[in-house]
Coordinates of C-alpha atoms and ligand atoms in Angstrom, one line a residue:
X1 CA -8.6 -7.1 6.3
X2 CA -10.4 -3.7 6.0
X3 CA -9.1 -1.2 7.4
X4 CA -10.5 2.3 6.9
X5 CA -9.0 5.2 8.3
X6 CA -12.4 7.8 9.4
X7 CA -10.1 11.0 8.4
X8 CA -9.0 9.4 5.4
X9 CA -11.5 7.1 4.4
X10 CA -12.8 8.7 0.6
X11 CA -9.9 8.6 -1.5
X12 CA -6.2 7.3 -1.7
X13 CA -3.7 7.6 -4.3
X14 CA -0.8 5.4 -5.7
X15 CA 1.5 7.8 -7.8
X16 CA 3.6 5.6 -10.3
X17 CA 6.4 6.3 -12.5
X18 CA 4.2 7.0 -15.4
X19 CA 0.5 7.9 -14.1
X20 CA -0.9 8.6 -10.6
X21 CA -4.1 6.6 -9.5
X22 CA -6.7 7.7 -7.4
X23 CA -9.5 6.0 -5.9
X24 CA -12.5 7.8 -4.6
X25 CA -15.5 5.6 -2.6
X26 CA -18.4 7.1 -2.9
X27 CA -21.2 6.1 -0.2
X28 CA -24.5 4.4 -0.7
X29 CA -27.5 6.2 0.6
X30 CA -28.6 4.3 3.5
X31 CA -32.3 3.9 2.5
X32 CA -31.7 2.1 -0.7
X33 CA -28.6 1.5 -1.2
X34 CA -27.7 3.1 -4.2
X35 CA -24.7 5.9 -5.2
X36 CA -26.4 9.5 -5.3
X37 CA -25.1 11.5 -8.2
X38 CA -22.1 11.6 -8.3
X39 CA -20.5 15.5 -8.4
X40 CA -17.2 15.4 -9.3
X41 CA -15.2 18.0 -11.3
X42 CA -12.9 17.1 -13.7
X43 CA -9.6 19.2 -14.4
X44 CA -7.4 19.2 -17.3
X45 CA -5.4 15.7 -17.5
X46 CA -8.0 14.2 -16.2
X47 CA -7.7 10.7 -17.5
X48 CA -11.8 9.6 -18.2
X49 CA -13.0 6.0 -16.5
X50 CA -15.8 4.0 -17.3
X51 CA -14.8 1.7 -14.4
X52 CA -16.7 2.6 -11.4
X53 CA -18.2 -0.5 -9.8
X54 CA -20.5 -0.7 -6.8
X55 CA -19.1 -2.6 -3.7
X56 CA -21.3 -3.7 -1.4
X57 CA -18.5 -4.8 1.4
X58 CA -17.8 -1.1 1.3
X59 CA -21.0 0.3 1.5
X60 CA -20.3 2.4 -1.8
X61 CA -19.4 2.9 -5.5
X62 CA -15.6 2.9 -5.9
X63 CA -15.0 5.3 -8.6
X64 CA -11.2 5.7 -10.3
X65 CA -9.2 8.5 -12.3
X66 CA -5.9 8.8 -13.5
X67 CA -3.5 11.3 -14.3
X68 CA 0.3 11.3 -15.8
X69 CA 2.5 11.4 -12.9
X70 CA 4.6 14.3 -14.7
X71 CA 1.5 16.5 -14.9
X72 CA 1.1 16.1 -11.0
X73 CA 0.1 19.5 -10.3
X74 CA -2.9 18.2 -12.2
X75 CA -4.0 15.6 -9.8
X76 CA -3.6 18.6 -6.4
X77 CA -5.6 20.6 -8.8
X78 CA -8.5 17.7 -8.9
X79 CA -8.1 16.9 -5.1
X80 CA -8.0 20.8 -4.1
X81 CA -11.4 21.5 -6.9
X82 CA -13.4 18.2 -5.2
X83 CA -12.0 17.6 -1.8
X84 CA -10.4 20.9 -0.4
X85 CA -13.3 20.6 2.7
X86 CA -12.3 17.0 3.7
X87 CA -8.7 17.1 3.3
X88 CA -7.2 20.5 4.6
X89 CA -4.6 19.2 7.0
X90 CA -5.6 15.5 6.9
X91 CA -4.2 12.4 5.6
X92 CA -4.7 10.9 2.6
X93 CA -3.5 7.4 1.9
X94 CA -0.7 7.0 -0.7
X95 CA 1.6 4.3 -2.4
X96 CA 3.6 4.3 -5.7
X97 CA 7.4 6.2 -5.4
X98 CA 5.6 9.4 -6.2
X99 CA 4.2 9.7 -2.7
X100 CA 7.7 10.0 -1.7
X101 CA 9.0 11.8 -4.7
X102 CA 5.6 14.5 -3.9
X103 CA 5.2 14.1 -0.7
X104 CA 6.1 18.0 0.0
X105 CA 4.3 18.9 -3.2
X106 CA 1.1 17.9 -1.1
X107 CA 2.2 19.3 2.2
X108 CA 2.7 22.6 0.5
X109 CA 0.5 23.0 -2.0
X110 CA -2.7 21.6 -0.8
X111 CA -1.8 21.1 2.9
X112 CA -2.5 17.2 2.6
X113 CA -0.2 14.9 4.3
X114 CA 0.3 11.7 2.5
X115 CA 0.3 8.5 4.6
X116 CA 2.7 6.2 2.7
X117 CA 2.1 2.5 2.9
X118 CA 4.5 0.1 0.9
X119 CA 3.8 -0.6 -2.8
X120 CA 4.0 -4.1 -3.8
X121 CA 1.6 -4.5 -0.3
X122 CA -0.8 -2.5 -1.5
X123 CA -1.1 -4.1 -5.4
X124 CA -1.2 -8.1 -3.8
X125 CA -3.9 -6.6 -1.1
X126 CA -5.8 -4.4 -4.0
X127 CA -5.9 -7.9 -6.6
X128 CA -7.0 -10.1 -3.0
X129 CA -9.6 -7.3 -2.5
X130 CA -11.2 -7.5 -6.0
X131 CA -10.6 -11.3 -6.2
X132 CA -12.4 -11.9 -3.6
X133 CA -15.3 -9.0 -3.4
X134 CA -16.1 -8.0 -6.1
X135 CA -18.3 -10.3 -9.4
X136 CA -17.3 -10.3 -12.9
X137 CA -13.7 -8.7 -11.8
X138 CA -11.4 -11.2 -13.7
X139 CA -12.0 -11.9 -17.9
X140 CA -10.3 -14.5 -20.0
X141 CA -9.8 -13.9 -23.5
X142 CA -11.5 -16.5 -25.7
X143 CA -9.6 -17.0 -29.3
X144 CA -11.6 -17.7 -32.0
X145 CA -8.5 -19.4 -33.5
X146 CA -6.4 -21.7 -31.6
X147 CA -3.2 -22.2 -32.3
X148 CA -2.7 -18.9 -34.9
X149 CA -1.5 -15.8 -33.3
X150 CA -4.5 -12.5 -33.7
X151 CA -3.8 -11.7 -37.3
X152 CA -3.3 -8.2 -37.9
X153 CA -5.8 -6.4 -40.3
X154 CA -8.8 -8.0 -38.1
X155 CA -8.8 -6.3 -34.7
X156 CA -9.2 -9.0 -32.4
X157 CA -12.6 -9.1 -30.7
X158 CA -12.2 -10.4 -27.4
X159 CA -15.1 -12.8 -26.3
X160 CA -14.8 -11.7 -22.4
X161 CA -16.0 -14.8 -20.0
X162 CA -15.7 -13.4 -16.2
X163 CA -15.2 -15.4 -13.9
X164 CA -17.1 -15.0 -10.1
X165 CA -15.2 -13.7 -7.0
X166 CA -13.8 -16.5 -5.0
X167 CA -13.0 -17.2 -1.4
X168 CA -9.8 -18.7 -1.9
X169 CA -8.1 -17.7 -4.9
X170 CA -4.8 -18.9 -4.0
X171 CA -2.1 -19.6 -4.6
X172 CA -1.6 -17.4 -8.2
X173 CA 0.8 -15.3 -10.2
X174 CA 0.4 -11.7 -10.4
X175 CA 2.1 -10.0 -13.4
X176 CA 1.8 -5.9 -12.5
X177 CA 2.7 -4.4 -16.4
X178 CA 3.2 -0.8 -15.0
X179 CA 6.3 1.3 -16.0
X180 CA 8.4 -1.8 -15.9
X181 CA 6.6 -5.6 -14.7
X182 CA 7.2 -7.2 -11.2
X183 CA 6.3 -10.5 -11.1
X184 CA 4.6 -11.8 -7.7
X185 CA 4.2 -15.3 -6.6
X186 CA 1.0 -15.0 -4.0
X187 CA 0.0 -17.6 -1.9
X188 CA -2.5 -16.3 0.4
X189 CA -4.2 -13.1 1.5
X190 CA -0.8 -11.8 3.5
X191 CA 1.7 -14.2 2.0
X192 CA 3.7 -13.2 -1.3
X193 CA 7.1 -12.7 -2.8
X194 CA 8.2 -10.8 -5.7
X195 CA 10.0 -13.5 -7.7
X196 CA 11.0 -12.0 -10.7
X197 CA 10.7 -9.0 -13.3
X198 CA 11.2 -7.1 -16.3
X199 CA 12.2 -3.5 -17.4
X200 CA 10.5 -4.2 -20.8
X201 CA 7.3 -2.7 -19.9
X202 CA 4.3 -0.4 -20.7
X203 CA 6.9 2.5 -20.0
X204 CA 8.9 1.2 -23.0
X205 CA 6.6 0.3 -25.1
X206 CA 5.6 4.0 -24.4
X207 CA 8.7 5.2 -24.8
X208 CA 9.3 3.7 -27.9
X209 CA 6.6 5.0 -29.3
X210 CA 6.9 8.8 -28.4
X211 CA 10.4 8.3 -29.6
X212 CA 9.6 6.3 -33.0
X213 CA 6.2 7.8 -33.7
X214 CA 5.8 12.0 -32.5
X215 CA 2.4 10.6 -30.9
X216 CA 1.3 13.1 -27.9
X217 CA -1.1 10.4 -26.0
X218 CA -1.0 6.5 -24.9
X219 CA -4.4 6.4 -26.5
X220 CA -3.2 7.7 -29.6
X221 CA -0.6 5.0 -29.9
X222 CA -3.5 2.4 -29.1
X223 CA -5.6 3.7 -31.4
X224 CA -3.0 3.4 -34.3
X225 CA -2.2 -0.3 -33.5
X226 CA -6.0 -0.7 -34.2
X227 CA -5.4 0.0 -37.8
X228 CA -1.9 -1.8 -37.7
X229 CA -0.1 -4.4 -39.9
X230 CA 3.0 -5.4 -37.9
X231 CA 3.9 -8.2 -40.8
X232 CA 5.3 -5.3 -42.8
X233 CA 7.4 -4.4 -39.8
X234 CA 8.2 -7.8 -38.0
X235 CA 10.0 -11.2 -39.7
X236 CA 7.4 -14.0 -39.6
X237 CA 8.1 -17.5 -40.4
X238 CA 6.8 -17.7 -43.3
X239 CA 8.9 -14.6 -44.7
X240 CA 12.0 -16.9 -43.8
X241 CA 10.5 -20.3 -44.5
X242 CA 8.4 -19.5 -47.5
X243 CA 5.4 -21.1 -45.5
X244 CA 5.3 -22.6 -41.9
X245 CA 7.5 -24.5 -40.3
X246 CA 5.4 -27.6 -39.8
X247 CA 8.2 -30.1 -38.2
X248 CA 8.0 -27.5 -35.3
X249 CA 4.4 -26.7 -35.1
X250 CA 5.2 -22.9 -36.3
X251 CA 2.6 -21.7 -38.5
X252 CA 3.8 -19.1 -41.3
X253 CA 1.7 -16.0 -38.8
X254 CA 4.0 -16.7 -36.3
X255 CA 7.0 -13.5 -35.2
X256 CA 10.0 -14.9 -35.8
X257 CA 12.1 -11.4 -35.4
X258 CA 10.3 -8.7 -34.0
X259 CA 10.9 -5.4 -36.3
X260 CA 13.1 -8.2 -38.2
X261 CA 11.7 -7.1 -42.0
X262 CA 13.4 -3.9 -41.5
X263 CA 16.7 -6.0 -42.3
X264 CA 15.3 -8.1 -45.5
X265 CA 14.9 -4.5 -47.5
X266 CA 17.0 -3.4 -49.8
X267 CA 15.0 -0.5 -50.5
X268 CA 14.7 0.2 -46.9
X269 CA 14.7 4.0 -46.8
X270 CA 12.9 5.2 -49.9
X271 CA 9.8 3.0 -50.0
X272 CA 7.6 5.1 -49.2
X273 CA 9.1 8.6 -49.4
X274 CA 6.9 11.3 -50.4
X275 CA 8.3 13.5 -53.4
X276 CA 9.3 16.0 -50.9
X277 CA 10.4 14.3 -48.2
X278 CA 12.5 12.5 -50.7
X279 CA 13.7 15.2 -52.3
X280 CA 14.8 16.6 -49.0
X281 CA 16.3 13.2 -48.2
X282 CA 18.3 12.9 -51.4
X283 CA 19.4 16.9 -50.7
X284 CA 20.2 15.6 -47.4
X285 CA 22.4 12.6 -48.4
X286 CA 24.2 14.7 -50.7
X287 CA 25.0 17.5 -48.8
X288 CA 26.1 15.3 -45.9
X289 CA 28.0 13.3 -47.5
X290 CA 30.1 15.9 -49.7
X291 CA 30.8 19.1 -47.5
X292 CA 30.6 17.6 -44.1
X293 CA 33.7 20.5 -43.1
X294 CA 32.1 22.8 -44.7
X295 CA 29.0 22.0 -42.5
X296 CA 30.5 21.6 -39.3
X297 CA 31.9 25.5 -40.0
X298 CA 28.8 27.0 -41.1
X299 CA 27.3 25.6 -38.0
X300 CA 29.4 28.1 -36.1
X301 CA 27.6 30.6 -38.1
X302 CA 24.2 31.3 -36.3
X303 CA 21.6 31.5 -39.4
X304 CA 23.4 29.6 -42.0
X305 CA 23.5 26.6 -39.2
X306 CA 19.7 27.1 -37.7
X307 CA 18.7 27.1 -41.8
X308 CA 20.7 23.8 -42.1
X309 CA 18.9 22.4 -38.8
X310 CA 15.7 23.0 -40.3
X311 CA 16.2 20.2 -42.9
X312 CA 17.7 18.4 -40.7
X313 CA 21.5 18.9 -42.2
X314 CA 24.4 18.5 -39.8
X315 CA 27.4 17.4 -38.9
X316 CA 26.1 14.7 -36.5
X317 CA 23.1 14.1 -38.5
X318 CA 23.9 11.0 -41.0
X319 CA 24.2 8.5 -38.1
X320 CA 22.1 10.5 -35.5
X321 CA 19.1 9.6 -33.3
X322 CA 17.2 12.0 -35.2
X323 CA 17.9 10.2 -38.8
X324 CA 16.5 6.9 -37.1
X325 CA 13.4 8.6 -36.4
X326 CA 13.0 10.0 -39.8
X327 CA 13.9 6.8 -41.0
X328 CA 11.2 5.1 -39.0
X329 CA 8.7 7.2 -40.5
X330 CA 8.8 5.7 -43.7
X331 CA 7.4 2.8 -42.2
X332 CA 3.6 3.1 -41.5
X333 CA 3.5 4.8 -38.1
X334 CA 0.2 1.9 -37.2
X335 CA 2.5 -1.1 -38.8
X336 CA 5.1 0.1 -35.7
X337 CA 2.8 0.8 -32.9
X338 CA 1.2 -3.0 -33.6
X339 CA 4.8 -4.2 -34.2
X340 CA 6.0 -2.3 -30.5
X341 CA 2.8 -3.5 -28.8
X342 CA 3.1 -7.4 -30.1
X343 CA 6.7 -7.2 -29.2
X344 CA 6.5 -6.8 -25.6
X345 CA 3.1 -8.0 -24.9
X346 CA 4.0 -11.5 -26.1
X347 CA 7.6 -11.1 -24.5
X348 CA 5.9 -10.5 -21.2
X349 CA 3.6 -13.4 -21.7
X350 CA 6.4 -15.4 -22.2
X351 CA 8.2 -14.5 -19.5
X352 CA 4.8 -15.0 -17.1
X353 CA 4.7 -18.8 -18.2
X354 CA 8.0 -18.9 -17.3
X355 CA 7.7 -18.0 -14.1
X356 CA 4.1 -20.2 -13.4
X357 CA 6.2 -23.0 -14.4
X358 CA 9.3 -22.3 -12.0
X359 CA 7.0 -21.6 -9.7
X360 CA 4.6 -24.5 -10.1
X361 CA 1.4 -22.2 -10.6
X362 CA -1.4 -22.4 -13.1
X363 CA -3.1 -19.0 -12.3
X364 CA -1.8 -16.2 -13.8
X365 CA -3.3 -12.7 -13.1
X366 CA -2.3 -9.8 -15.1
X367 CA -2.4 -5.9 -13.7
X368 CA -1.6 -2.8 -14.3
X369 CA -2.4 -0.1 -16.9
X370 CA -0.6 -1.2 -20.1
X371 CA -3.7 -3.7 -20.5
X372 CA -6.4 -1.7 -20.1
X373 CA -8.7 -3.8 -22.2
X374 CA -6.6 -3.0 -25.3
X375 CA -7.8 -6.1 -28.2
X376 CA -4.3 -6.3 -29.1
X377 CA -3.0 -6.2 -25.8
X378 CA -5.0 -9.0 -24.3
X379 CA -5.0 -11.0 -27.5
X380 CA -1.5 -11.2 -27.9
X381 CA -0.6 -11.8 -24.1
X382 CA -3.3 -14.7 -24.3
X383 CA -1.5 -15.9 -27.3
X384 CA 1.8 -16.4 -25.4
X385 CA 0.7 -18.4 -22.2
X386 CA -1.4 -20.2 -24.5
X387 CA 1.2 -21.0 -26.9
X388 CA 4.3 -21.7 -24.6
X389 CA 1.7 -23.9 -22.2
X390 CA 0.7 -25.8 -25.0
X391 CA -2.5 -24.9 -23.7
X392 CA -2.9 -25.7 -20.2
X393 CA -3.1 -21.8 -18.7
X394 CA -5.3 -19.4 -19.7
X395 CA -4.0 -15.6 -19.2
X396 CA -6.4 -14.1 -16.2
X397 CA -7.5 -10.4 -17.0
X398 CA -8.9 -7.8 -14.6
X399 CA -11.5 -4.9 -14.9
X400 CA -9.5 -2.9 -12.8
X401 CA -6.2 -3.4 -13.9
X402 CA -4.5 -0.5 -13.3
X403 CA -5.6 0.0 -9.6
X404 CA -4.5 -2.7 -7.9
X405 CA -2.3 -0.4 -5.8
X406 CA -4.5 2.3 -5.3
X407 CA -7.3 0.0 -4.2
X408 CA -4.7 -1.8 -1.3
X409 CA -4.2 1.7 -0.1
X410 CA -7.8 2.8 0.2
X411 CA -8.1 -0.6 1.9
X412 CA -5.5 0.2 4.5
X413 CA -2.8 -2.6 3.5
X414 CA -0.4 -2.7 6.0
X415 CA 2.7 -5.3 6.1
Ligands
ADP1 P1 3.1 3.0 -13.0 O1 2.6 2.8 -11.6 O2 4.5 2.5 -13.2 O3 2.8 4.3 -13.5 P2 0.8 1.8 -14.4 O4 0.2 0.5 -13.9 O5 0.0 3.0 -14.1 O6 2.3 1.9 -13.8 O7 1.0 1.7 -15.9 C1 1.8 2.6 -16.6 C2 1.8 2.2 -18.1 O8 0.4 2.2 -18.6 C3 2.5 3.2 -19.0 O9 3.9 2.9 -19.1 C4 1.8 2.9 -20.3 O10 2.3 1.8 -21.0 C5 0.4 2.5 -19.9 N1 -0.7 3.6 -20.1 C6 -2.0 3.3 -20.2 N2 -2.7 4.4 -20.3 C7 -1.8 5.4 -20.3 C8 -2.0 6.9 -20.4 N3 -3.2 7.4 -20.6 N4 -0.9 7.6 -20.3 C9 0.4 7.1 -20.1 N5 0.5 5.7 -20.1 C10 -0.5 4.9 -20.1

């Protein structure tokens, strides 16, 4: 059920642990039916869409941005800039723990109450809204190799069949990879439970890759895995076996130990050392491992110890955080960002075919914004379902993956 709100009825948000989501309908002329220009001004942090989609149920183009929930001041900036006239003291629809967490970061700073409706609601009512409004909303991936995960070196090239909106897509599986995954078992348009779930999610895999890799933007961590090799970085089967493992149906591309290589080096560190990084490394070792006293007392000497911190020299350094970073680096940065990405994508679509079978489902629908259309993404995530189903599902994609929440709350979901 639609239910707009007239004081409300343009935009709603659903601020998330890692990015805040708003939805914006824009009306249709009423002669003919189409959007007018659209006049919208971008601020800084303004996360660019290409996704807008024309609904005709809602008389209007839905159009969607994004923001990174800790840069929040950005999104009241971008309401205040395009909305100030409609929103001054009204409501404005709003899921996601960040309309509680901001709730008086709207009140105060743009004098916009938020109208909080329950999360989990609002992502099964967005997914039933597309599913069932709006064409050419849900995309399989279609290998071009059965049976051999994407190999690395050849971005895979998703051949995108969409599927037509239904009537009665139920019963299904929703996977929501946001921050963490919730996995939803829904079985018709106001019937669902949250069966299961996983704090391995985009937020890790984003995580890891701030930590592991000094990159400043999600994108930029895509973009590397683009130009990855994760078999320098990951144990495969055939590193272990020689070849495949053919009385098990394991072909030699196949992960056996994600990051596992890491463990078969012997000359782990140096590989690929520049001459000066390594000749800062070997000063390094030698210092640490020598005059670690010494160290520890010239810390407590304010230049000699921020001169030492420059090269990374310390006390606490040998065995530190910081060392496993620079030690990371002498891996390709792109090898680690595919090797990250393949790790949890296929460790999410595993745990999704779990769950259909528990659950006796053969539909699974995957959301949120770690998916986005990424090739490796999709690829590998279609890999798993396809793999540990021996075939039988097919990993369900959507356009609009990341809005599922904020599209239930422009809706009005209500429990
Ligand atoms: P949440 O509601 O928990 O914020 P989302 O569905 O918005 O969840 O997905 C957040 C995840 O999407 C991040 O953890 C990250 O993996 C991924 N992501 C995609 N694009 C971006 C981006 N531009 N900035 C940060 N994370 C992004």
């Amino acid at each position: 059920q639609i239910n707009l709100l007239k004081e409300s009825n343009a935009l709603a948000l659903d601020i998330g642990g890692s990015l805040a989501k708003l939805v914006y309908l824009q009306p249709h002329l009423p002669h003919n039916r189409a959007p007018p220009p659209l006049k919208i001004h971008q601020v800084d942090g303004t996360l660019a869409n290409a996704l807008s989609v024309p609904v005709p149920v809602l008389d209007g183009t839905l159009h969607f941005f994004a923001f990174e929930s800790r840069n929040i001041h950005q999104l009241l900036r971008f309401i205040r800039r395009n909305w100030a006239h409609h929103t001054a003291r009204r409501h404005i629809r709003a899921t996601g723990g960040g309309s509680f967490k901001y709730e008086s970061a709207f009140r105060d700073e743009i004098d916009v109450s938020l109208a909080t409706l329950d999360e989990m609601t609002c992502t099964v009512a967005g997914l039933n809204f597309l599913l069932t409004y709006v064409d050419n909303e849900v995309y399989i991936y279609s290998k071009t190799q059965p049976h051999r995960p994407p190999q690395p070196a050849s971005v895979p090239h998703a051949t995108q069949l969409f599927v037509p909106a239904a009537t009665n897509p139920f019963p299904y599986l929703l996977v929501n990879i946001g921050s963490g995954v919730s996995i939803v078992k829904v079985t018709d348009h106001a019937t669902f439970e949250r069966v299961s779930g996983s704090s391995l999610g985009g937020g890790t895999f984003w995580g890891l890759a701030r930590m592991l890799l000094d990159c400043q933007t999600f994108d930029q961590v895509i973009d590397l895995t683009n130009h990855g090799d994760n078999r320098n970085v990951d144990m495969l089967v055939g590193d272990i076996y020689g070849g495949a493992y053919e009385n098990l149906g394991l072909d030699a591309s196949v992960i056996a130990a994600s990051f596992g290589k890491a463990t078969m080096r012997n000359d782990y560190a140096r590989h690929q050392l520049t001459t000066f990084s390594l000749i800062k490394d070997r000063f390094r070792r030698a210092i640490c491992g020598t005059l670690d006293l010494w160290l520890s007392f010239c810390h407590a000497l304010p230049l000699v110890g921020r001169v030492l911190k420059a090269f990374g020299i310390g006390s606490d350094v040998p065995w530190s955080p910081t060392l496993i970073t620079h030690t990371g680096a002498q891996y390709r940065p792109q090898d680690i960002a595919l090797a990250l990405l393949r790790m949890v994508s296929y460790n999410i679509g595993q745990i999704a075919y779990l769950n259909a079978r528990v659950h006796n489902l053969d539909r699974i629908y995957f959301g949120g914004n770690f998916i986005r259309n990424h090739p490796y993404t999709v690829a590998d995530i279609s890999f798993a379902v396809d793999f540990w189903s021996q075939g039988k599902m097919k990993a369900l994609f959507l356009k609009h993956d990341g809005y599922l929440g904020a599209i239930g709350a422009f809706i009005g979901a209500s429990s």
